[in-house]
Coordinates of C-alpha atoms in Angstrom, one line a residue:
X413 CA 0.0 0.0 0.0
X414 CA 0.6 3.6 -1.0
X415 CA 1.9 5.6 2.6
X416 CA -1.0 7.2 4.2
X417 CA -1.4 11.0 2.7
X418 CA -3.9 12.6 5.4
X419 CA -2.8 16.1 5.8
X420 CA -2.5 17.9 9.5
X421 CA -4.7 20.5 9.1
X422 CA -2.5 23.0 11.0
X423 CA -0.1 23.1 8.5
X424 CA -2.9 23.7 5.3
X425 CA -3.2 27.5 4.4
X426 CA -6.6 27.4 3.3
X427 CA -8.5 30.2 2.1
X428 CA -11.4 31.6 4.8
X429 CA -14.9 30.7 3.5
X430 CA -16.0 34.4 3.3
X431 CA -12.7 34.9 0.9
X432 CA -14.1 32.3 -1.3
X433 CA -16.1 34.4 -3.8
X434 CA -15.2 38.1 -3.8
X435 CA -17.2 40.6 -2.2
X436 CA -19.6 42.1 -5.1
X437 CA -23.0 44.3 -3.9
X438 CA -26.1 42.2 -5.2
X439 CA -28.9 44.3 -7.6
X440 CA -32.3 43.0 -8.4
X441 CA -32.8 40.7 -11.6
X442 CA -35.1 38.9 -13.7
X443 CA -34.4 35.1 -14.0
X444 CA -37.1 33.0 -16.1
X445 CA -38.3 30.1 -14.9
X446 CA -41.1 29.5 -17.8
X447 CA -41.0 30.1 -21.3
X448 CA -42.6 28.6 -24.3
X449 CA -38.9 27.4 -25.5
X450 CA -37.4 25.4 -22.6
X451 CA -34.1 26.2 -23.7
X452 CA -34.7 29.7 -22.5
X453 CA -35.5 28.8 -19.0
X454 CA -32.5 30.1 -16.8
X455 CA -31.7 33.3 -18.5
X456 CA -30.9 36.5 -16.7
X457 CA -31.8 40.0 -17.1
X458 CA -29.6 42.4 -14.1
X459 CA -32.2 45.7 -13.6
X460 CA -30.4 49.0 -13.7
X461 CA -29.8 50.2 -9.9
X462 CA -28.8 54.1 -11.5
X463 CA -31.2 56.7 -9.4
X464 CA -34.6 57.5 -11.2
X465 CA -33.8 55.1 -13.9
X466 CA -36.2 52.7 -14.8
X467 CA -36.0 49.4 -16.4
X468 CA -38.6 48.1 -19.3
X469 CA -39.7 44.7 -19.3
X470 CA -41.6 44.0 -22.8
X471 CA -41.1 41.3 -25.5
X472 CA -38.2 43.4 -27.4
X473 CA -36.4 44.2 -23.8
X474 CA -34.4 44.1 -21.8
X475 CA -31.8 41.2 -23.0
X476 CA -31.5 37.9 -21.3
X477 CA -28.7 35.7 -21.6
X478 CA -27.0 33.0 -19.6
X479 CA -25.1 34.0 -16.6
X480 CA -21.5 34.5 -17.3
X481 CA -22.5 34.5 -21.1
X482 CA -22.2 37.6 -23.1
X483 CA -25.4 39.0 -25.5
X484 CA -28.6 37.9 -25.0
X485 CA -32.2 37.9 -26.5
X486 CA -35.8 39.8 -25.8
X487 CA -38.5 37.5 -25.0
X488 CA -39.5 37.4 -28.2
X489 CA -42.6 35.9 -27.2
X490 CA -45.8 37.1 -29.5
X491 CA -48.4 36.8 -26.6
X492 CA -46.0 39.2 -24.2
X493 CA -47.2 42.7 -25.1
X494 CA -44.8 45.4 -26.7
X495 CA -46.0 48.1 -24.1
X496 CA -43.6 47.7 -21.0
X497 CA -43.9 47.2 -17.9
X498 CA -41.3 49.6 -16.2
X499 CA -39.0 48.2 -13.1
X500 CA -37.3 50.9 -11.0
X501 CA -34.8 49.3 -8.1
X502 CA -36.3 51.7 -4.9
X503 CA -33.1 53.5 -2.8
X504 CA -33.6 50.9 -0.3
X505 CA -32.9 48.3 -2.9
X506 CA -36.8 47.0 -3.1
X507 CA -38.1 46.6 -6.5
X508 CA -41.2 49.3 -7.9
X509 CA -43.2 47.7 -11.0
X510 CA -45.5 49.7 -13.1
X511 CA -47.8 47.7 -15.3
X512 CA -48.0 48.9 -19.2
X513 CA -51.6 49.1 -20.6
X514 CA -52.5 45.5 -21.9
X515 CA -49.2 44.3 -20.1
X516 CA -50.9 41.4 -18.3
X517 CA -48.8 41.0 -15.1
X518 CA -49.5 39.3 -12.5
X519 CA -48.5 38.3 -9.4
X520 CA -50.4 35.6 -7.2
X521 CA -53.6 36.1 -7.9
X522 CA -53.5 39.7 -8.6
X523 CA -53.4 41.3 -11.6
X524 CA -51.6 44.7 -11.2
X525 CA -53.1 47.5 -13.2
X526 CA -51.6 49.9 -10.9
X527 CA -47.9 50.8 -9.3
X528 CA -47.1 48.1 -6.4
X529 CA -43.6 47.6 -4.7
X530 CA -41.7 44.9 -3.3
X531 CA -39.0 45.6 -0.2
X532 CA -35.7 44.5 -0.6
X533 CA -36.6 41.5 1.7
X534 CA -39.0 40.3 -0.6
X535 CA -37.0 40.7 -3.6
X536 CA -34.3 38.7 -1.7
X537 CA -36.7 36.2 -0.9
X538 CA -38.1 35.9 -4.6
X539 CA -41.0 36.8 -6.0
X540 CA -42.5 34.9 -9.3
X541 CA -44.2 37.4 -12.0
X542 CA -46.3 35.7 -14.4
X543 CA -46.5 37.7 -17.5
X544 CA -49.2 37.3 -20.5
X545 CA -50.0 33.8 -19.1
X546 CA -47.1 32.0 -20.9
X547 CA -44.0 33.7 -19.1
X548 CA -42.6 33.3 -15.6
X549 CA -39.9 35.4 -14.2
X550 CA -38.5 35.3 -10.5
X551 CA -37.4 38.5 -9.3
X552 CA -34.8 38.5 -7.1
X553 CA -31.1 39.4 -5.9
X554 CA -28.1 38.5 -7.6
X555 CA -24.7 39.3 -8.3
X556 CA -23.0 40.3 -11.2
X557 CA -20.8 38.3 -13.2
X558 CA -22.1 34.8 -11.2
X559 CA -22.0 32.1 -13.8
X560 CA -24.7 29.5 -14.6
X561 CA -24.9 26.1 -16.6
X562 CA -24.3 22.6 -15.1
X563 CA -20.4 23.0 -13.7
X564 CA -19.2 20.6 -11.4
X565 CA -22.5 18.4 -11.9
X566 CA -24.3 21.2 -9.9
X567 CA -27.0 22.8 -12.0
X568 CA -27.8 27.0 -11.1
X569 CA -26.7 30.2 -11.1
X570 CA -27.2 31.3 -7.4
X571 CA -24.8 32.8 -5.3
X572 CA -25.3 30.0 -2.7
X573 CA -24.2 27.7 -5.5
X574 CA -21.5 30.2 -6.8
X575 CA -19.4 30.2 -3.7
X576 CA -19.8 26.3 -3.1
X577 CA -18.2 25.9 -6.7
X578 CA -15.1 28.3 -5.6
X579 CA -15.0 26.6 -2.6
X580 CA -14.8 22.6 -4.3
X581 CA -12.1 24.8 -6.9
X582 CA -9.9 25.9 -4.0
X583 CA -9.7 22.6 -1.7
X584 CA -10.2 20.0 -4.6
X585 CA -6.3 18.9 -5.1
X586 CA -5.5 18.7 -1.7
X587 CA -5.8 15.9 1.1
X588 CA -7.1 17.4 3.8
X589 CA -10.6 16.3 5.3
X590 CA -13.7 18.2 4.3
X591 CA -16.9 18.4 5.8
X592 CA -19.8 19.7 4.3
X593 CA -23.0 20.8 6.2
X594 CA -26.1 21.5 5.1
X595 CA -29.8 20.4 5.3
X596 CA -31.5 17.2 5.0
X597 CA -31.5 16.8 1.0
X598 CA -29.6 19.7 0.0
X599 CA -27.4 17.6 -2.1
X600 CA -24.2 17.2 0.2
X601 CA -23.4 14.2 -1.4
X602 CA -23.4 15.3 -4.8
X603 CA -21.1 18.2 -3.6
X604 CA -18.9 15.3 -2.1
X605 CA -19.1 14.1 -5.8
X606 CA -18.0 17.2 -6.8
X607 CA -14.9 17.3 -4.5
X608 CA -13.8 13.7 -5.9
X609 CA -14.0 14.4 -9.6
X610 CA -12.1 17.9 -9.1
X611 CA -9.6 16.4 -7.5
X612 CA -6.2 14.4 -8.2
X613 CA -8.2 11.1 -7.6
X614 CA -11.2 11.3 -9.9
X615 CA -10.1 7.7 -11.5
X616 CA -9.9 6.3 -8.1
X617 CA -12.9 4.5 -6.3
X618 CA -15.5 7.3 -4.5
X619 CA -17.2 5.0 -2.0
X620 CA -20.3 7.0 -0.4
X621 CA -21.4 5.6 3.2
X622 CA -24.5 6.2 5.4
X623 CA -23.9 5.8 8.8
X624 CA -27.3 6.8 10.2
X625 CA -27.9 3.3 7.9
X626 CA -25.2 1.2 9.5
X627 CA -26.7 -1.0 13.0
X628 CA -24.5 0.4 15.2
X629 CA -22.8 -3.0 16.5
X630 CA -21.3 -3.7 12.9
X631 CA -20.3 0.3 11.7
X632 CA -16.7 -0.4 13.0
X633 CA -16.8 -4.3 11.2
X634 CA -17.7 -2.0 8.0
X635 CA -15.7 1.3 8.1
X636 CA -12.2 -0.9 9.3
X637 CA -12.8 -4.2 8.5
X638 CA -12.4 -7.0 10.5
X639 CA -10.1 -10.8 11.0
X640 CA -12.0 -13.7 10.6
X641 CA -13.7 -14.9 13.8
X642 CA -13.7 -11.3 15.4
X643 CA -17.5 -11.9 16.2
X644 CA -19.6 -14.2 15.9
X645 CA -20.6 -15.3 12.3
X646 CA -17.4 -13.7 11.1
X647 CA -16.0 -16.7 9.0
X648 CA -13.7 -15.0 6.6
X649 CA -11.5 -11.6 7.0
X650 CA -13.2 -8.5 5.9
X651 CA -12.5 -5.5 4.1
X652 CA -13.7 -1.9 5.2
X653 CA -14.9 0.8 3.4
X654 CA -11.6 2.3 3.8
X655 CA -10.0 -0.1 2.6
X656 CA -12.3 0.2 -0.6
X657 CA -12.0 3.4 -0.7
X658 CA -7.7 2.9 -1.1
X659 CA -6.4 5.6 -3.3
X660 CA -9.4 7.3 -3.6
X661 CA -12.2 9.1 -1.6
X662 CA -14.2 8.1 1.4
X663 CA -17.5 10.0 2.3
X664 CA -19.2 9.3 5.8
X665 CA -23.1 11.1 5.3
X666 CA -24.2 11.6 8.4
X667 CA -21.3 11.7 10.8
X668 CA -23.0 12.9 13.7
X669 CA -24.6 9.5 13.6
X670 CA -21.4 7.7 14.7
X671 CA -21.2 5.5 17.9
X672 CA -18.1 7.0 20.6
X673 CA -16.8 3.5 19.6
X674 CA -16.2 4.3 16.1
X675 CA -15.4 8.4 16.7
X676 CA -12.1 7.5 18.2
X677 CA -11.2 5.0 15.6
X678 CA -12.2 7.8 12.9
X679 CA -10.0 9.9 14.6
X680 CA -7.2 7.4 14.8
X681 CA -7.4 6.8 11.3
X682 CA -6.9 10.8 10.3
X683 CA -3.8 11.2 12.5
X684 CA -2.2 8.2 11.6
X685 CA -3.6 7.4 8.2
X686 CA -3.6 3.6 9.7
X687 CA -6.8 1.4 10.6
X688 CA -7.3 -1.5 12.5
X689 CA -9.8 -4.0 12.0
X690 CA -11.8 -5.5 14.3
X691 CA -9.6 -8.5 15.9
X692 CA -6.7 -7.3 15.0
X693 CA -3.5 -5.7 16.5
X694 CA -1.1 -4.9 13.2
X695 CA -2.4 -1.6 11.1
X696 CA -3.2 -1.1 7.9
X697 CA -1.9 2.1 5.9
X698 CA -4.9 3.4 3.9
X699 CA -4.7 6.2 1.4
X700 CA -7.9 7.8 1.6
X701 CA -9.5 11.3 1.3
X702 CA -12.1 11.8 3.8
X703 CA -15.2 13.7 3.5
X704 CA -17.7 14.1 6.0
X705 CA -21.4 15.2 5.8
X706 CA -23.8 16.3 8.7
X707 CA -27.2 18.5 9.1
X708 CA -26.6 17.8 12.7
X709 CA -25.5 20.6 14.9
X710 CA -22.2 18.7 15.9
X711 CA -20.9 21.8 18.5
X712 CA -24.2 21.3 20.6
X713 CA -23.7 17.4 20.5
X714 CA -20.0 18.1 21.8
X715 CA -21.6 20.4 24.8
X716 CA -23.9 17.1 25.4
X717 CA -20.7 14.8 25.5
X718 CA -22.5 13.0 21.9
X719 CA -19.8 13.9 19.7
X720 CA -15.7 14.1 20.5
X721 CA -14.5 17.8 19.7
X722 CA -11.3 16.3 18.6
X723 CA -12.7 14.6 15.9
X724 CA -14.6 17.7 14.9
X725 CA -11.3 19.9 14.4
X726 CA -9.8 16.9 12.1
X727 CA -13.2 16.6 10.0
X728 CA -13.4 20.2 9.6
X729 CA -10.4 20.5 8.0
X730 CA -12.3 22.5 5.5
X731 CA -15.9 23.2 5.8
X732 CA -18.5 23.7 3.1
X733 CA -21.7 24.7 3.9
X734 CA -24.3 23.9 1.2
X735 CA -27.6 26.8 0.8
X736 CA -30.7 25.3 1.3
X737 CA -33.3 25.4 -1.6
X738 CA -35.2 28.2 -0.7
X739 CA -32.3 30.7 -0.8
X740 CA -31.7 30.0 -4.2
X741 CA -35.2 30.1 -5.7
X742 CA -33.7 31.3 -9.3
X743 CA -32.1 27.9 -9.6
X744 CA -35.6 26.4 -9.4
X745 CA -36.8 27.3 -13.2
X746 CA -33.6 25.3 -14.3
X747 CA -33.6 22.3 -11.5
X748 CA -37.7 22.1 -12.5
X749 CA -36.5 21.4 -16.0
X750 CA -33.6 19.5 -15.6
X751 CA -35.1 16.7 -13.4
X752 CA -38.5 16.8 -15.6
X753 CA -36.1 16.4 -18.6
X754 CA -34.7 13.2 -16.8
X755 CA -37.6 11.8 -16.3
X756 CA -39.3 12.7 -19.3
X757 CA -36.6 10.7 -21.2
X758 CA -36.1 7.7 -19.1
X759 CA -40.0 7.0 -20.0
X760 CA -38.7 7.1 -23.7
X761 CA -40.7 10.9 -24.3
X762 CA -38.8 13.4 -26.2
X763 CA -37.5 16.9 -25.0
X764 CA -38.0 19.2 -25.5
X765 CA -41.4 18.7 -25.9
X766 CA -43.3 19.9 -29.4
X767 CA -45.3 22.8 -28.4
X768 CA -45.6 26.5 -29.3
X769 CA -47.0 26.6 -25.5
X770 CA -45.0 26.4 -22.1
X771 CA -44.0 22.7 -20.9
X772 CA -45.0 23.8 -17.4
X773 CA -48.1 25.6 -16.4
X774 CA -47.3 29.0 -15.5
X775 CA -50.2 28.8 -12.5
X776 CA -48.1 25.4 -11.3
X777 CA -44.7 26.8 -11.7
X778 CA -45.7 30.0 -9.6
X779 CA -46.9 27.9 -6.7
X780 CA -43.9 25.9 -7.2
X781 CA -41.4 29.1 -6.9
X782 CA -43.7 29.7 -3.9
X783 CA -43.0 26.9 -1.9
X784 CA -40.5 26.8 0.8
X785 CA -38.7 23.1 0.1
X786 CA -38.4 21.8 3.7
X787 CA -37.2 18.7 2.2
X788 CA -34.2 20.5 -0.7
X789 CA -33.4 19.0 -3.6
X790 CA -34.3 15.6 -3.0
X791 CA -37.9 17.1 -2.4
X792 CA -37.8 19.1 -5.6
X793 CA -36.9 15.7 -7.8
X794 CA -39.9 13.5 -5.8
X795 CA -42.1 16.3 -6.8
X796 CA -41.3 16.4 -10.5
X797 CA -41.1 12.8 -10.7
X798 CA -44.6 12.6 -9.4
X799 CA -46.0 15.1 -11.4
X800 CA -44.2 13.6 -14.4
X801 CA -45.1 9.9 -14.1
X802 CA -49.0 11.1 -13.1
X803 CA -48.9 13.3 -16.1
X804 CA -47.1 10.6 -18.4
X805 CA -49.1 11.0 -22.2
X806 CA -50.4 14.4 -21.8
X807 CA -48.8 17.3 -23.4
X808 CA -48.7 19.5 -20.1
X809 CA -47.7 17.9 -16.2
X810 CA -51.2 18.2 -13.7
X811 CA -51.2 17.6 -10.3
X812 CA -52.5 14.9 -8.3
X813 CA -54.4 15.4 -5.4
X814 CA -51.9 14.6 -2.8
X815 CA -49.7 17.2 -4.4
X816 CA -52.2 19.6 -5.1
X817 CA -52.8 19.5 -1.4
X818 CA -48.6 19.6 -0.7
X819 CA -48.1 23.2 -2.8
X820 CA -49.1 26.4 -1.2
X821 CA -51.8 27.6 -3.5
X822 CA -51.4 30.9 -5.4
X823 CA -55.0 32.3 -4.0
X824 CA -52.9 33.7 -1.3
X825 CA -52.2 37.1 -0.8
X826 CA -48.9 38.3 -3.0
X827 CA -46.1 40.0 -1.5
X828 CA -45.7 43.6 -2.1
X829 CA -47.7 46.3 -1.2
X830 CA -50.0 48.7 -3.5
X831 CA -47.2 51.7 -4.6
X832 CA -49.9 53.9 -5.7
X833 CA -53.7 53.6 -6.9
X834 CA -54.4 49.8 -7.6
X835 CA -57.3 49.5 -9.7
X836 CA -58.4 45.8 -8.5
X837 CA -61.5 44.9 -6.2
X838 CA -61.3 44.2 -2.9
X839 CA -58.7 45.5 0.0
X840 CA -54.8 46.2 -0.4
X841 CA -53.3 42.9 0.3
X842 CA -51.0 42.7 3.3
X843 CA -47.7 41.3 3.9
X844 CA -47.0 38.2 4.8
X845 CA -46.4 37.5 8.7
X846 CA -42.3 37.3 9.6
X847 CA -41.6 33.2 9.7
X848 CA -41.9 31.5 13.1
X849 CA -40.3 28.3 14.6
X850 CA -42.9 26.1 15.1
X851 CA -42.1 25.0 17.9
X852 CA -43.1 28.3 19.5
X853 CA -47.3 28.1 18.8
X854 CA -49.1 26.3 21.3
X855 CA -51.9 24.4 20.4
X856 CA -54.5 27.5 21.2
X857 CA -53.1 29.7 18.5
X858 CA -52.2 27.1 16.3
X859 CA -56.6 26.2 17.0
X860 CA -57.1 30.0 16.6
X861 CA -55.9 30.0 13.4
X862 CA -56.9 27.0 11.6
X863 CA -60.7 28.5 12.8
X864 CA -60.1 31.7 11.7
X865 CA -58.7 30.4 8.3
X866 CA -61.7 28.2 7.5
X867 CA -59.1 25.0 8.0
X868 CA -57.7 26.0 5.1
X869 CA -54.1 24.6 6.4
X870 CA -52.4 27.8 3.8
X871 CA -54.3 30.2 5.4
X872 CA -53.8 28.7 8.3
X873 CA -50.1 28.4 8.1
X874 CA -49.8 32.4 6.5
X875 CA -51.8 33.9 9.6
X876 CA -49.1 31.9 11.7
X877 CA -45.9 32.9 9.6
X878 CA -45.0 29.2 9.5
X879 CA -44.5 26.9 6.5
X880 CA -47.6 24.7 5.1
X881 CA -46.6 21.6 6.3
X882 CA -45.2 22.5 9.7
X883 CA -49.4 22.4 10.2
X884 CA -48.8 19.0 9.9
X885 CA -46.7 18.3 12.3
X886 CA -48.5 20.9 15.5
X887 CA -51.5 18.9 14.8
X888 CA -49.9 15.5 15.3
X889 CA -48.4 17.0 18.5
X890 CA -51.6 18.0 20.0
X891 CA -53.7 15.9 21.5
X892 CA -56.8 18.7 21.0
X893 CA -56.4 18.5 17.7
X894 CA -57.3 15.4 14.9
X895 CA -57.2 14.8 10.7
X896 CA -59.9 14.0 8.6
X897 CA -57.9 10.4 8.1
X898 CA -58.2 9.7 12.0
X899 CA -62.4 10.3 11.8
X900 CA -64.3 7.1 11.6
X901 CA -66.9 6.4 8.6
X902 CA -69.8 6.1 11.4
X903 CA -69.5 9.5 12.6
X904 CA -68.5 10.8 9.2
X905 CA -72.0 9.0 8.2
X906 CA -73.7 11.1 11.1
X907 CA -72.3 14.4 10.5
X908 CA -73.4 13.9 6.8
X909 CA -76.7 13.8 7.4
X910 CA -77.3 16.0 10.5
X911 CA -75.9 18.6 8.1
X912 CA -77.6 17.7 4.5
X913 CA -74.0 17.0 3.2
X914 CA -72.8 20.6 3.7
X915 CA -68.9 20.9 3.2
X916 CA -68.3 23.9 5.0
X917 CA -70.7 23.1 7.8
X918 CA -69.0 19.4 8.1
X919 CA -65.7 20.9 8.5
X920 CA -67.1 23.5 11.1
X921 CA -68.3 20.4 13.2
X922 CA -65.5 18.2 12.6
X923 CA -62.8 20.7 12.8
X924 CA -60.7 19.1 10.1
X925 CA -59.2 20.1 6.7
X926 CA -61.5 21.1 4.0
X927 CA -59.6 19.1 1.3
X928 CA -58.6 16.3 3.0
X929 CA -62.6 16.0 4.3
X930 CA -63.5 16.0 0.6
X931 CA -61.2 13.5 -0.3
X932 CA -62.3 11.5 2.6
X933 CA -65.9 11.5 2.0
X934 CA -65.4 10.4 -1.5
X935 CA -63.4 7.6 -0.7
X936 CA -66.7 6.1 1.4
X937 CA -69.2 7.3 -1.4
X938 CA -70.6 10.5 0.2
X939 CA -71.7 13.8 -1.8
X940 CA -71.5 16.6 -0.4
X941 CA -72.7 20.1 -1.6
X942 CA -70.7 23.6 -1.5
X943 CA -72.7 26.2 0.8

């Protein structure tokens, strides 16, 4: 074997994250998420930030192009109107829209035939503008001169994504141990990936390892190895993954998951660059590029004597820390796409598809750019693979009613407030609440709300400031509280008739979701009627 080549991390200059990606002040942009031509989905339009100036949006301008990429095109769509909508960035770096006469904007549900304004937290945030009912744009913060395509493997544009790409650049050729944090299925692993394929190893093995998968009695058998008759049932000797991994890379997901046991033979194995199997005294060199990943908050497991600070420091060698998918909402438009694309052709149907119309539904890619992707990445493909599959045949992807019911709908209240007279009916909408942990409503308020809202769970969830599915969870947790799935087809049977098979008065009795109540009484064969 090859001598060890770990790397003591005191000795590595490497650069500070914050020195990763250069410093550059972030303006307001356009990003387009839907278009009838697919292959425009992605391209970038910056707005002009100069005092007093204001920025058309029509179908002959501005130009958008890919970042990084020089020229660019209009929309060039013949639906979009030719009288522009004007975009002026506000001195507090929010985002003022005018609507042109026959401009057709909208945003939510709103048609805006007047001036309205977003705040510079909004535009941060991202806010989807649906134009002439064929167009989606995401407005929203960017930097200039971020690049875009698919490099490293890692599709987007963001700045989140940006910075993780300098980041894999800067510590790719060298040994020393990386750990990468981020959220449950923000795609640490294919950053890991990443890592391997930049680096001086890429035609070496990459062996990936779960250890929140590995029974914790055989994770040292399987990360060192072990001599035959170590245990009981071992016949033969064994092989580790580092010993798989020889020569190449070794990634450990979910770190925080490992046993004391196996935390001081991982940290062994980084000072020394030997392992020991199980039963056995005489090392084993191993040449082997580790790389960690966690969601867990490894310094409070350290204060609660879970996890070895030791270990931490020789992990963290260098960190990454991956964005999750909500800050970088105008990579959604390409990730949509990409993964759709995937599907579309393992099921043997072509893509692009044939259509002088948009692949996705402008309504269904607004409430898509709308939703807050507890879940990341891995979320975002399960989504698009279920509307995909469901949708397989037809020319345009629908919902199914366990997604419809997933999505935040788009009848909610748009961000933004009105900027001057707002010819529409009905009162100014508000602002959305600040965001809340939910773990800070008690069941009262969360009761409160769901009344107040009609238990509609989005209403619900925007009166609360928390996310859609969070509802979820605080109902499961309170013991006042039940689903429609938990209600039994008897009293179901009763309420049903004791209100003539009223919807809204059933769900005042019952105190359960309007939707999932439908769905419920149509699975046992009862009408009901809309008050």
């Amino acid at each position: 074997m090859r001598p060890p080549s770990f790397v003591d991390v005191s000795t590595v200059n490497v650069p500070e994250r914050d020195a990763d990606v250069p410093a550059t002040r972030r303006v307001p942009a356009l990003t387009l998420a839907v278009h009838p031509r697919v292959d425009r989905v992605g391209e970038r339009a910056l707005l002009s930030s100069a005092p007093g100036e204001a920025q058309a949006l029509s179908r002959t301008e501005p130009l958008f192009h890919r970042p990084g990429q020089s020229g660019g095109r209009p929309l060039e769509d013949s639906f979009v109107s030719r009288k522009a909508v004007r975009l002026q960035v506000t001195p507090e770096g929010g985002v003022r829209v005018e609507p042109g006469e026959g401009s057709r904007l909208r945003v939510a549900e709103l048609v805006l035939t007047g001036p309205w304004e977003f705040s510079a937290e909004e535009v941060a945030t991202g806010v989807p503008l649906e134009l002439a009912g064929r167009v989606v744009l995401l407005l929203h913060a960017a930097s200039p001169g971020e690049e875009g395509g698919d490099t490293l493997g890692m599709v987007g544009a963001s700045a989140g994504l940006q910075r993780v790409r300098a980041q894999i650049s800067r510590v790719a050729d060298l040994s020393v141990p990386v750990l990468i944090r981020g959220e449950t299925g923000s795609g640490k692993e294919l950053i890991a990936r990443a890592l391997h394929q930049a680096s001086p190893r890429r035609q070496q093995p990459f062996v990936s390892v779960n250890l929140g998968a590995i029974p914790r009695e055989l994770a040292a058998s399987e990360l060192f190895g072990a001599r035959r008759g170590a245990f009981t049932g071992s016949v033969r000797d064994q092989d580790g993954f580092f010993q798989a991994a020889h020569g190449g890379t070794l990634f450990l997901d979910e770190v925080g998951e490992a046993s004391p046991e196996v935390q001081v033979m991982l940290l062994r194995v980084l000072e020394t660059g030997e392992v020991y199997r199980v039963g056995e005294r005489v090392p084993l060199a191993v040449d082997v590029r580790l790389v960690a990943a966690t969601d867990a908050l490894l310094e409070q497991q350290i204060q609660e004597g879970r996890f070895k600070a030791p270990l931490l420091h020789r992990l963290a060698g260098f960190s990454l820390s991956v964005p999750p998918l909500r800050e970088r909402r105008e990579d959604l438009g390409l990730l949509l796409h990409h993964f759709a694309r995937e599907e579309r052709e393992a099921m043997g149907e072509p893509w692009p598809p044939s259509s002088g119309e948009p692949w996705l539904p402008p309504a269904l890619a607004v409430r898509l750019l709308r939703h807050d992707w507890p879940g990341n990445i891995r979320q975002l493909r399960n989504v698009v693979r279920q509307f995909v599959i469901g949708s397989r045949g037809q020319s345009h992807p629908q919902l199914d009613a366990q997604l419809d019911a997933e999505l935040p709908s788009i009848t909610r209240t748009p961000m933004g407030r009105p900027a001057g007279k707002q010819a529409t009916e009905g009162p100014a909408p508000a602002s959305p609440p600040l965001r809340r942990r939910p773990s800070e409503i008690p069941e009262a308020e969360l009761l409160t709300a769901l009344r107040e809202g009609d238990w509609d769970f989005q209403a619900a969830a925007d009166r609360l400031g928390i996310h859609r599915t969070s509802i979820y969870h605080l109902i499961e947790r309170s013991p006042g509280l039940r689903t429609a799935g938990t209600l039994g087809a008897e009293e179901l049977a009763r309420v049903h008739a004791a209100t003539g098979g009223r919807l809204d008065a059933m769900v005042r009795t019952l105190e359960v979701s309007k939707r999932a109540l439908a769905r419920r009484l149509k699975e046992l064969g009862l009408d009901v009627r809309e008050d």
